[in-house]
mmCIF file of C-alpha atoms in Angstrom:
data_model
loop_
_atom_site.group_PDB
_atom_site.id
_atom_site.type_symbol
_atom_site.label_atom_id
_atom_site.label_comp_id
_atom_site.label_asym_id
_atom_site.label_seq_id
_atom_site.Cartn_x
_atom_site.Cartn_y
_atom_site.Cartn_z
ATOM 1 C CA VAL V 30 -53.059 -54.203 128.339
ATOM 2 C CA ASN V 31 -53.407 -51.511 131.025
ATOM 3 C CA VAL V 32 -55.767 -49.398 128.920
ATOM 4 C CA ASP V 33 -56.398 -45.873 130.267
ATOM 5 C CA THR V 34 -58.123 -42.748 128.967
ATOM 6 C CA ASP V 35 -57.903 -39.054 129.784
ATOM 7 C CA LEU V 36 -61.678 -38.602 129.505
ATOM 8 C CA LYS V 37 -62.990 -38.316 133.046
ATOM 9 C CA LEU V 38 -66.721 -37.726 133.377
ATOM 10 C CA ASN V 39 -66.611 -36.233 136.863
ATOM 11 C CA LYS V 40 -68.071 -32.739 136.608
ATOM 12 C CA PRO V 41 -71.720 -32.415 137.631
ATOM 13 C CA GLU V 42 -73.802 -30.523 135.115
ATOM 14 C CA LEU V 43 -77.402 -29.348 135.007
ATOM 15 C CA SER V 44 -79.293 -29.435 131.753
ATOM 16 C CA VAL V 45 -82.248 -27.008 131.721
ATOM 17 C CA ARG V 46 -84.933 -27.698 129.122
ATOM 18 C CA VAL V 47 -87.680 -25.147 128.575
ATOM 19 C CA ASP V 48 -91.195 -26.475 127.962
ATOM 20 C CA ARG V 49 -92.020 -24.131 125.083
ATOM 21 C CA ASP V 50 -95.717 -25.008 125.022
ATOM 22 C CA LYS V 51 -96.218 -24.107 128.682
ATOM 23 C CA ALA V 52 -94.168 -20.957 128.258
ATOM 24 C CA SER V 53 -96.294 -19.928 125.305
ATOM 25 C CA ASP V 54 -99.520 -20.699 127.163
ATOM 26 C CA THR V 55 -98.502 -18.570 130.129
ATOM 27 C CA GLY V 56 -97.185 -15.727 127.952
ATOM 28 C CA VAL V 57 -93.561 -16.016 129.076
ATOM 29 C CA GLN V 58 -90.956 -15.503 126.404
ATOM 30 C CA ILE V 59 -88.047 -17.910 126.152
ATOM 31 C CA GLU V 60 -85.673 -14.947 126.286
ATOM 32 C CA THR V 61 -87.172 -13.963 129.655
ATOM 33 C CA ILE V 62 -86.561 -17.425 131.056
ATOM 34 C CA GLY V 63 -82.972 -17.455 129.818
ATOM 35 C CA ARG V 64 -82.262 -13.958 131.109
ATOM 36 C CA THR V 65 -83.767 -14.784 134.524
ATOM 37 C CA LEU V 66 -81.625 -17.940 134.856
ATOM 38 C CA GLU V 67 -78.523 -16.047 133.717
ATOM 39 C CA THR V 68 -79.083 -13.176 136.120
ATOM 40 C CA LEU V 69 -80.119 -14.993 139.264
ATOM 41 C CA LEU V 70 -77.884 -18.072 139.000
ATOM 42 C CA GLY V 71 -74.867 -16.880 137.009
ATOM 43 C CA GLY V 72 -74.898 -13.216 137.948
ATOM 44 C CA ARG V 73 -75.022 -10.168 135.698
ATOM 45 C CA GLN V 74 -73.370 -6.793 136.024
ATOM 46 C CA VAL V 75 -76.082 -4.164 135.810
ATOM 47 C CA THR V 76 -74.191 -0.949 136.556
ATOM 48 C CA ARG V 77 -71.171 0.585 138.255
ATOM 49 C CA PHE V 78 -71.164 2.725 141.326
ATOM 50 C CA LYS V 79 -68.601 5.273 142.522
ATOM 51 C CA ARG V 80 -67.836 6.113 146.115
ATOM 52 C CA ASP V 81 -64.945 8.383 146.919
ATOM 53 C CA ALA V 82 -62.156 7.421 144.457
ATOM 54 C CA GLU V 83 -63.244 3.775 144.131
ATOM 55 C CA GLN V 84 -65.488 2.277 141.494
ATOM 56 C CA TYR V 85 -67.571 -0.878 142.221
ATOM 57 C CA ASP V 86 -69.459 -3.238 139.900
ATOM 58 C CA VAL V 87 -73.070 -3.919 140.847
ATOM 59 C CA ILE V 88 -73.840 -7.573 140.168
ATOM 60 C CA VAL V 89 -77.329 -9.003 140.503
ATOM 61 C CA GLN V 90 -77.362 -12.618 141.696
ATOM 62 C CA THR V 91 -79.123 -14.765 144.281
ATOM 63 C CA THR V 92 -77.193 -15.719 147.400
ATOM 64 C CA GLU V 93 -75.013 -18.820 147.181
ATOM 65 C CA ARG V 94 -77.240 -20.846 149.496
ATOM 66 C CA ASP V 95 -80.270 -20.051 147.297
ATOM 67 C CA ARG V 96 -78.603 -21.485 144.194
ATOM 68 C CA ALA V 97 -76.802 -24.532 145.603
ATOM 69 C CA THR V 98 -79.169 -27.311 144.461
ATOM 70 C CA PRO V 99 -81.339 -27.925 141.390
ATOM 71 C CA GLY V 100 -84.438 -27.673 143.560
ATOM 72 C CA ASP V 101 -83.675 -23.997 144.193
ATOM 73 C CA ILE V 102 -85.157 -23.215 140.769
ATOM 74 C CA SER V 103 -88.587 -23.667 142.325
ATOM 75 C CA GLY V 104 -87.995 -20.439 144.251
ATOM 76 C CA ILE V 105 -87.486 -18.375 141.088
ATOM 77 C CA TYR V 106 -90.456 -16.709 139.424
ATOM 78 C CA VAL V 107 -90.916 -15.019 136.054
ATOM 79 C CA ARG V 108 -93.536 -12.529 134.969
ATOM 80 C CA GLY V 109 -96.156 -13.863 132.584
ATOM 81 C CA LYS V 110 -99.063 -12.259 130.785
ATOM 82 C CA ASP V 111 -101.388 -10.151 132.945
ATOM 83 C CA GLU V 112 -98.353 -9.433 135.144
ATOM 84 C CA ARG V 113 -98.778 -12.745 137.043
ATOM 85 C CA MET V 114 -95.727 -14.327 138.651
ATOM 86 C CA ILE V 115 -95.163 -17.920 137.458
ATOM 87 C CA PRO V 116 -92.784 -20.354 139.163
ATOM 88 C CA LEU V 117 -89.909 -21.201 136.860
ATOM 89 C CA ALA V 118 -90.176 -24.839 137.937
ATOM 90 C CA ASN V 119 -93.469 -25.045 136.025
ATOM 91 C CA LEU V 120 -91.778 -23.975 132.796
ATOM 92 C CA VAL V 121 -88.453 -25.812 132.827
ATOM 93 C CA ARG V 122 -87.185 -29.340 133.438
ATOM 94 C CA VAL V 123 -83.806 -29.755 135.086
ATOM 95 C CA ASP V 124 -81.793 -32.930 134.458
ATOM 96 C CA GLU V 125 -78.637 -33.713 136.400
ATOM 97 C CA THR V 126 -75.876 -35.176 134.261
ATOM 98 C CA VAL V 127 -72.098 -35.429 134.288
ATOM 99 C CA SER V 128 -69.631 -34.048 131.802
ATOM 100 C CA PRO V 129 -65.868 -33.913 131.408
ATOM 101 C CA ARG V 130 -64.056 -31.377 133.543
ATOM 102 C CA GLU V 131 -61.869 -30.475 130.545
ATOM 103 C CA LEU V 132 -62.005 -31.057 126.821
ATOM 104 C CA ASN V 133 -58.642 -31.898 125.263
ATOM 105 C CA HIS V 134 -57.778 -31.161 121.666
ATOM 106 C CA PHE V 135 -55.527 -32.822 119.118
ATOM 107 C CA ALA V 136 -55.027 -31.510 115.582
ATOM 108 C CA GLN V 137 -57.613 -28.762 116.258
ATOM 109 C CA ARG V 138 -60.386 -31.277 117.081
ATOM 110 C CA ARG V 139 -61.829 -32.444 120.384
ATOM 111 C CA ALA V 140 -59.923 -35.523 121.406
ATOM 112 C CA VAL V 141 -59.817 -38.361 123.888
ATOM 113 C CA THR V 142 -56.451 -39.973 124.447
ATOM 114 C CA ILE V 143 -56.462 -43.716 124.926
ATOM 115 C CA SER V 144 -53.168 -45.168 126.102
ATOM 116 C CA ALA V 145 -52.171 -48.776 126.599
ATOM 117 C CA ASN V 146 -49.186 -51.098 126.720
ATOM 118 C CA LEU V 147 -48.519 -53.887 124.258
ATOM 119 C CA ALA V 148 -49.550 -57.344 125.412
ATOM 120 C CA PRO V 149 -46.763 -59.921 125.439
ATOM 121 C CA GLY V 150 -46.299 -61.559 122.022
ATOM 122 C CA TYR V 151 -47.699 -58.652 119.958
ATOM 123 C CA THR V 152 -45.853 -56.103 117.864
ATOM 124 C CA MET V 153 -46.523 -52.390 117.467
ATOM 125 C CA GLY V 154 -47.626 -52.945 113.862
ATOM 126 C CA GLU V 155 -50.204 -55.566 114.918
ATOM 127 C CA ALA V 156 -51.546 -53.288 117.639
ATOM 128 C CA LEU V 157 -51.891 -50.330 115.259
ATOM 129 C CA ALA V 158 -53.611 -52.513 112.641
ATOM 130 C CA PHE V 159 -56.040 -53.727 115.331
ATOM 131 C CA LEU V 160 -56.694 -50.156 116.420
ATOM 132 C CA GLU V 161 -57.387 -48.958 112.864
ATOM 133 C CA ASP V 162 -59.750 -51.886 112.218
ATOM 134 C CA ALA V 163 -61.617 -51.332 115.488
ATOM 135 C CA SER V 164 -61.969 -47.599 114.905
ATOM 136 C CA ARG V 165 -63.280 -48.220 111.382
ATOM 137 C CA ARG V 166 -65.934 -50.598 112.737
ATOM 138 C CA ILE V 167 -66.913 -48.781 115.927
ATOM 139 C CA LEU V 168 -66.592 -45.018 115.372
ATOM 140 C CA PRO V 169 -69.588 -43.273 113.792
ATOM 141 C CA PRO V 170 -69.167 -41.066 110.709
ATOM 142 C CA GLY V 171 -67.448 -37.777 111.497
ATOM 143 C CA TYR V 172 -65.120 -39.318 114.090
ATOM 144 C CA ALA V 173 -61.509 -40.224 113.387
ATOM 145 C CA SER V 174 -58.580 -41.852 115.124
ATOM 146 C CA ASP V 175 -54.989 -40.747 115.022
ATOM 147 C CA THR V 176 -51.795 -41.695 116.762
ATOM 148 C CA ALA V 177 -49.337 -39.782 118.873
ATOM 149 C CA GLY V 178 -45.994 -40.466 120.517
ATOM 150 C CA GLN V 179 -44.284 -43.796 119.790
ATOM 151 C CA SER V 180 -47.192 -44.988 117.639
ATOM 152 C CA ARG V 181 -46.928 -41.990 115.336
ATOM 153 C CA GLU V 182 -43.163 -42.348 115.110
ATOM 154 C CA PHE V 183 -43.536 -46.050 114.223
ATOM 155 C CA ARG V 184 -46.099 -45.275 111.529
ATOM 156 C CA THR V 185 -44.004 -42.514 109.916
ATOM 157 C CA SER V 186 -40.819 -44.538 110.117
ATOM 158 C CA THR V 187 -42.385 -47.573 108.439
ATOM 159 C CA ALA V 188 -43.723 -45.348 105.641
ATOM 160 C CA SER V 189 -40.277 -43.850 105.057
ATOM 161 C CA LEU V 190 -38.709 -47.299 105.404
ATOM 162 C CA ALA V 191 -40.684 -48.591 102.420
ATOM 163 C CA LEU V 192 -39.467 -45.650 100.304
ATOM 164 C CA THR V 193 -35.887 -46.222 101.477
ATOM 165 C CA PHE V 194 -36.131 -49.918 100.611
ATOM 166 C CA VAL V 195 -37.377 -49.157 97.071
ATOM 167 C CA LEU V 196 -34.607 -46.576 96.539
ATOM 168 C CA ALA V 197 -31.993 -49.062 97.851
ATOM 169 C CA LEU V 198 -33.185 -51.721 95.415
ATOM 170 C CA ALA V 199 -32.969 -49.233 92.512
ATOM 171 C CA PHE V 200 -29.468 -48.173 93.593
ATOM 172 C CA ILE V 201 -28.296 -51.796 93.871
ATOM 173 C CA TYR V 202 -29.700 -52.531 90.415
ATOM 174 C CA LEU V 203 -27.878 -49.517 88.940
ATOM 175 C CA VAL V 204 -24.573 -50.491 90.602
ATOM 176 C CA LEU V 205 -24.860 -54.109 89.386
ATOM 177 C CA ALA V 206 -25.837 -52.937 85.885
ATOM 178 C CA ALA V 207 -22.827 -50.617 85.772
ATOM 179 C CA GLN V 208 -20.480 -53.464 86.798
ATOM 180 C CA PHE V 209 -21.800 -56.041 84.333
#
């Protein structure tokens, strides 16, 4: 009960896909499209300039209001064959999606933490068995589930408990054998 996750898909993201056939037909290289997007939207340092005793970086980038919405790509042009200027909107498709604001890691792998409380009448062992069965059925190949916190402690303690129980039985047998 009270299931929660730390994966929050709340960061807007733009996915830019280049139409390679159109780019080839117009004579625009993919590298040119990428460099143009990088320079005008992300900014690129092109040189440094010195005045008096101060040094300044020169960064090429469009103004913030000219790169605020996905539609602003229509105002960007690239040079094609025959030195013609081609609107970038004719060569790329922009899809708006969402992505996680942060990617957490556990055991050096990307991870999503799912936390919950035990429902009344269930034990930790039953819950972990259900979780393992569900992850085996639902998760695609290459994905794995692991436990942390109290669940991990429970799993390691039950594993060591079995070994302790076997050793205790052997010790009891040896003591009884020595007495009789």
